[in-house]
XYZ file of C-alpha atoms in Angstrom:
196
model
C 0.000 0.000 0.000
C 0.922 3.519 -0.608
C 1.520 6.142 1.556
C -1.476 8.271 -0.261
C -3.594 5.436 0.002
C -2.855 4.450 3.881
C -2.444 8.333 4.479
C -5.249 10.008 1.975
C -3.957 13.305 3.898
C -0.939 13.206 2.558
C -2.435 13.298 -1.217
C -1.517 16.173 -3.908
C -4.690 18.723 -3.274
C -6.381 19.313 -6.950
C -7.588 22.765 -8.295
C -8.773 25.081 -6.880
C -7.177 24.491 -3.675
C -3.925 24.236 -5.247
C -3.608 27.442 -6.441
C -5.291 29.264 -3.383
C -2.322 27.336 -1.489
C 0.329 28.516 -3.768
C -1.282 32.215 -3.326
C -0.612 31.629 0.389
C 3.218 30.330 0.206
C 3.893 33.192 -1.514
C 3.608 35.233 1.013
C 6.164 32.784 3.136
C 9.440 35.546 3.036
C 12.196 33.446 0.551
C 15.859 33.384 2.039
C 18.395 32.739 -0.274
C 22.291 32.106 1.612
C 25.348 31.298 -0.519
C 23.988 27.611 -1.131
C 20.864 27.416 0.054
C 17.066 28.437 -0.679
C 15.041 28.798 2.664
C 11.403 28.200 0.977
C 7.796 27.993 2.216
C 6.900 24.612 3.244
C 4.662 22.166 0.684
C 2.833 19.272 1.278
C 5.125 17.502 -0.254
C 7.551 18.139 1.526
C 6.026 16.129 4.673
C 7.453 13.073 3.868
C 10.538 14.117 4.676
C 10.143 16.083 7.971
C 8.156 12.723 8.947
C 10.994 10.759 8.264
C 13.130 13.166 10.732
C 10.950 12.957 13.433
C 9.603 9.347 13.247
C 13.155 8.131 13.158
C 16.581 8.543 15.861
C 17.003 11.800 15.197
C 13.830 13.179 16.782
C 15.052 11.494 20.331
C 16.172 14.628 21.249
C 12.941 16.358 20.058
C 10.909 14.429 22.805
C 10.822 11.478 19.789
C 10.625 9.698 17.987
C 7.128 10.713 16.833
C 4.605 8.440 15.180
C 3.163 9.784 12.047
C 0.200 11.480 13.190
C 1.944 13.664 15.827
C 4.746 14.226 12.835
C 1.812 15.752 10.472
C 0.266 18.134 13.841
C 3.815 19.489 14.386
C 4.760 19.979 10.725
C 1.156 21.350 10.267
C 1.402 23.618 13.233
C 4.377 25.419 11.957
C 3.470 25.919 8.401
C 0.163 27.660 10.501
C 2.629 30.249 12.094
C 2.722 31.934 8.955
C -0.851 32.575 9.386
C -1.073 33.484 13.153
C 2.428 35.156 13.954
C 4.203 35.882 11.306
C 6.690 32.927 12.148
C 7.050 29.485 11.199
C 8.241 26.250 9.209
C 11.387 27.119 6.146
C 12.046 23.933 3.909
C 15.594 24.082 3.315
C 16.754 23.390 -0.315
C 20.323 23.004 -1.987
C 20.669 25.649 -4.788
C 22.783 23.697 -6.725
C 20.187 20.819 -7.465
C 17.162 22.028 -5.152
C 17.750 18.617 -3.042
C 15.655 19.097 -0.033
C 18.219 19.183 3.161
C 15.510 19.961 6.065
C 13.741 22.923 7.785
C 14.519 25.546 9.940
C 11.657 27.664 11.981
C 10.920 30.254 13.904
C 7.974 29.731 16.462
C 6.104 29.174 19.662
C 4.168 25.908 20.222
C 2.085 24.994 23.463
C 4.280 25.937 26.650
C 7.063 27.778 24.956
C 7.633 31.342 26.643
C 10.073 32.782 24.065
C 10.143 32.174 19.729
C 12.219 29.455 19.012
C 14.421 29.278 16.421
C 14.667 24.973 15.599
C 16.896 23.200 13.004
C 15.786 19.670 11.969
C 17.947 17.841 8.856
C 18.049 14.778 7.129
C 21.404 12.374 7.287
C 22.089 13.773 4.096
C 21.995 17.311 4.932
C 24.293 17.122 7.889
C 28.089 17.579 8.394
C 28.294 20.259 5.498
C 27.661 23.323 7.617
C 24.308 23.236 5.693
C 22.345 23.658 9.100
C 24.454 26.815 10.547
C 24.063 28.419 6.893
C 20.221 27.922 7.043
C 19.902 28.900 10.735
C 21.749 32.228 10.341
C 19.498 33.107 7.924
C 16.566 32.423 9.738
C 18.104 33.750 13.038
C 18.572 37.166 11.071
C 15.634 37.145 9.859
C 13.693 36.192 12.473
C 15.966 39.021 14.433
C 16.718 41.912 12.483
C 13.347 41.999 9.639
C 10.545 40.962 12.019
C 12.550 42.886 14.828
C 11.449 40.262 17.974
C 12.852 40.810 20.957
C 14.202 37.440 21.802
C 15.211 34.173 19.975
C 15.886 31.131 21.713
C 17.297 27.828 20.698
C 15.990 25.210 23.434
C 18.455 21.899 23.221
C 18.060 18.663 24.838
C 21.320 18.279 26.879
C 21.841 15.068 25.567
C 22.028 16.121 21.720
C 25.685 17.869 21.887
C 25.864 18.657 18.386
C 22.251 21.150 18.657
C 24.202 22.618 21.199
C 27.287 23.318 19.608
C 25.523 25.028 16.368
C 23.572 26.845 18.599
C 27.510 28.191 19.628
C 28.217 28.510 16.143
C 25.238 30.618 15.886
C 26.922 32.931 18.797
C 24.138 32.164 21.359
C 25.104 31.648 24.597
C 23.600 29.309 27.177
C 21.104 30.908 29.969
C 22.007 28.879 32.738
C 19.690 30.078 34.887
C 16.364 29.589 32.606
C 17.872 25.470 31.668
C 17.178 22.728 33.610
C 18.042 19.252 33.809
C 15.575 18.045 30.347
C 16.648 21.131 28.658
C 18.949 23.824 27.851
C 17.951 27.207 26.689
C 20.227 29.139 23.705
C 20.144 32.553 24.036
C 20.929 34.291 20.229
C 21.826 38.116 20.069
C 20.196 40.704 18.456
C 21.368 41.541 15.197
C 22.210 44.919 14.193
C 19.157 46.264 12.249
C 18.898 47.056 8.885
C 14.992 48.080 9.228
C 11.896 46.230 9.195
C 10.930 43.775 6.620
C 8.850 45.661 3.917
């Protein structure tokens, strides 16, 4: 069985609800970084973030998740857009528009602070692919929607989240961690004015 046919959510959408949902990822703000292209999210590109999150590399993302909580998280960010101005980037290669991962800025249930989150694929990693797509968002996120505070919060467990979040030049708030999590703390960046 197919994934369409044991997941009939998952299907292409036909016209006319295409093209209104084309209308609305256009709005989604396109980053573009040295190699990358920070895109809106697609349905398509679910698969993918499902396979992240399902699999080892969501354990420290309170994972794995099974498929169903994968499509409420995924589905949940992409709805950012919509309700704060933040959410879910797919992260493409520009050289052959290979999907890598996401990166997003937002606030689910309980957070006190945006979050800024990096999830990749095996193939994606151990290129500096994640720090490039990050900054961007981090920047973005900082300097063009001018928030006040961007957090990165890291299981303590999952070393190398942590260490990006260095490479990022966060620092670690101490005093707002705790033993299940450690919160990132990423500076403000020097403003070129709002996003028009």
């Amino acid at each position: 069985m197919s994934n369409i046919q044991a997941y009939p959510w998952e299907a292409p959408i036909s016209e006319p609800a295409a093209t209104l949902a084309g209308r609305f990822s256009q709005l989604v703000p396109e980053l573009v970084t040295k190699r990358l292209t920070l895109r809106a999210p697609i349905l398509a590109d679910f698969p993918a973030y499902a396979e992240i999150l399902m699999g080892d590399r969501a354990e420290g993302l309170d994972g794995p998740f099974d498929r169903e909580a994968a499509l409420l998280d995924f589905s949940q960010y992409v709805a950012g857009w919509l309700l704060r101005g933040t959410g879910l980037w797919a992260v493409e290669r520009r050289s052959d528009e290979a999907l890598l991962g996401f990166v997003l800025v937002g606030m689910e249930y309980s957070d006190q602070e945006p979050e800024l989150g990096y999830l990749f694929t095996e193939a994606g990693e151990g290129q500096g692919y994640a720090t490039e797509a990050a900054a961007a968002a981090r920047d973005f996120a900082l300097r063009d929607l001018q928030l006040p505070v961007l957090v990165s919060c890291v299981d303590p467990a999952n070393t190398r989240s942590a260490r990006l979040a260095e490479r990022l030049g966060a620092h670690l708030d101490v005093a707002a961690s705790d033993a299940d999590t450690q919160i990132w703390r990423h500076a403000p960046v020097v403003s070129k004015g709002p996003l028009s």
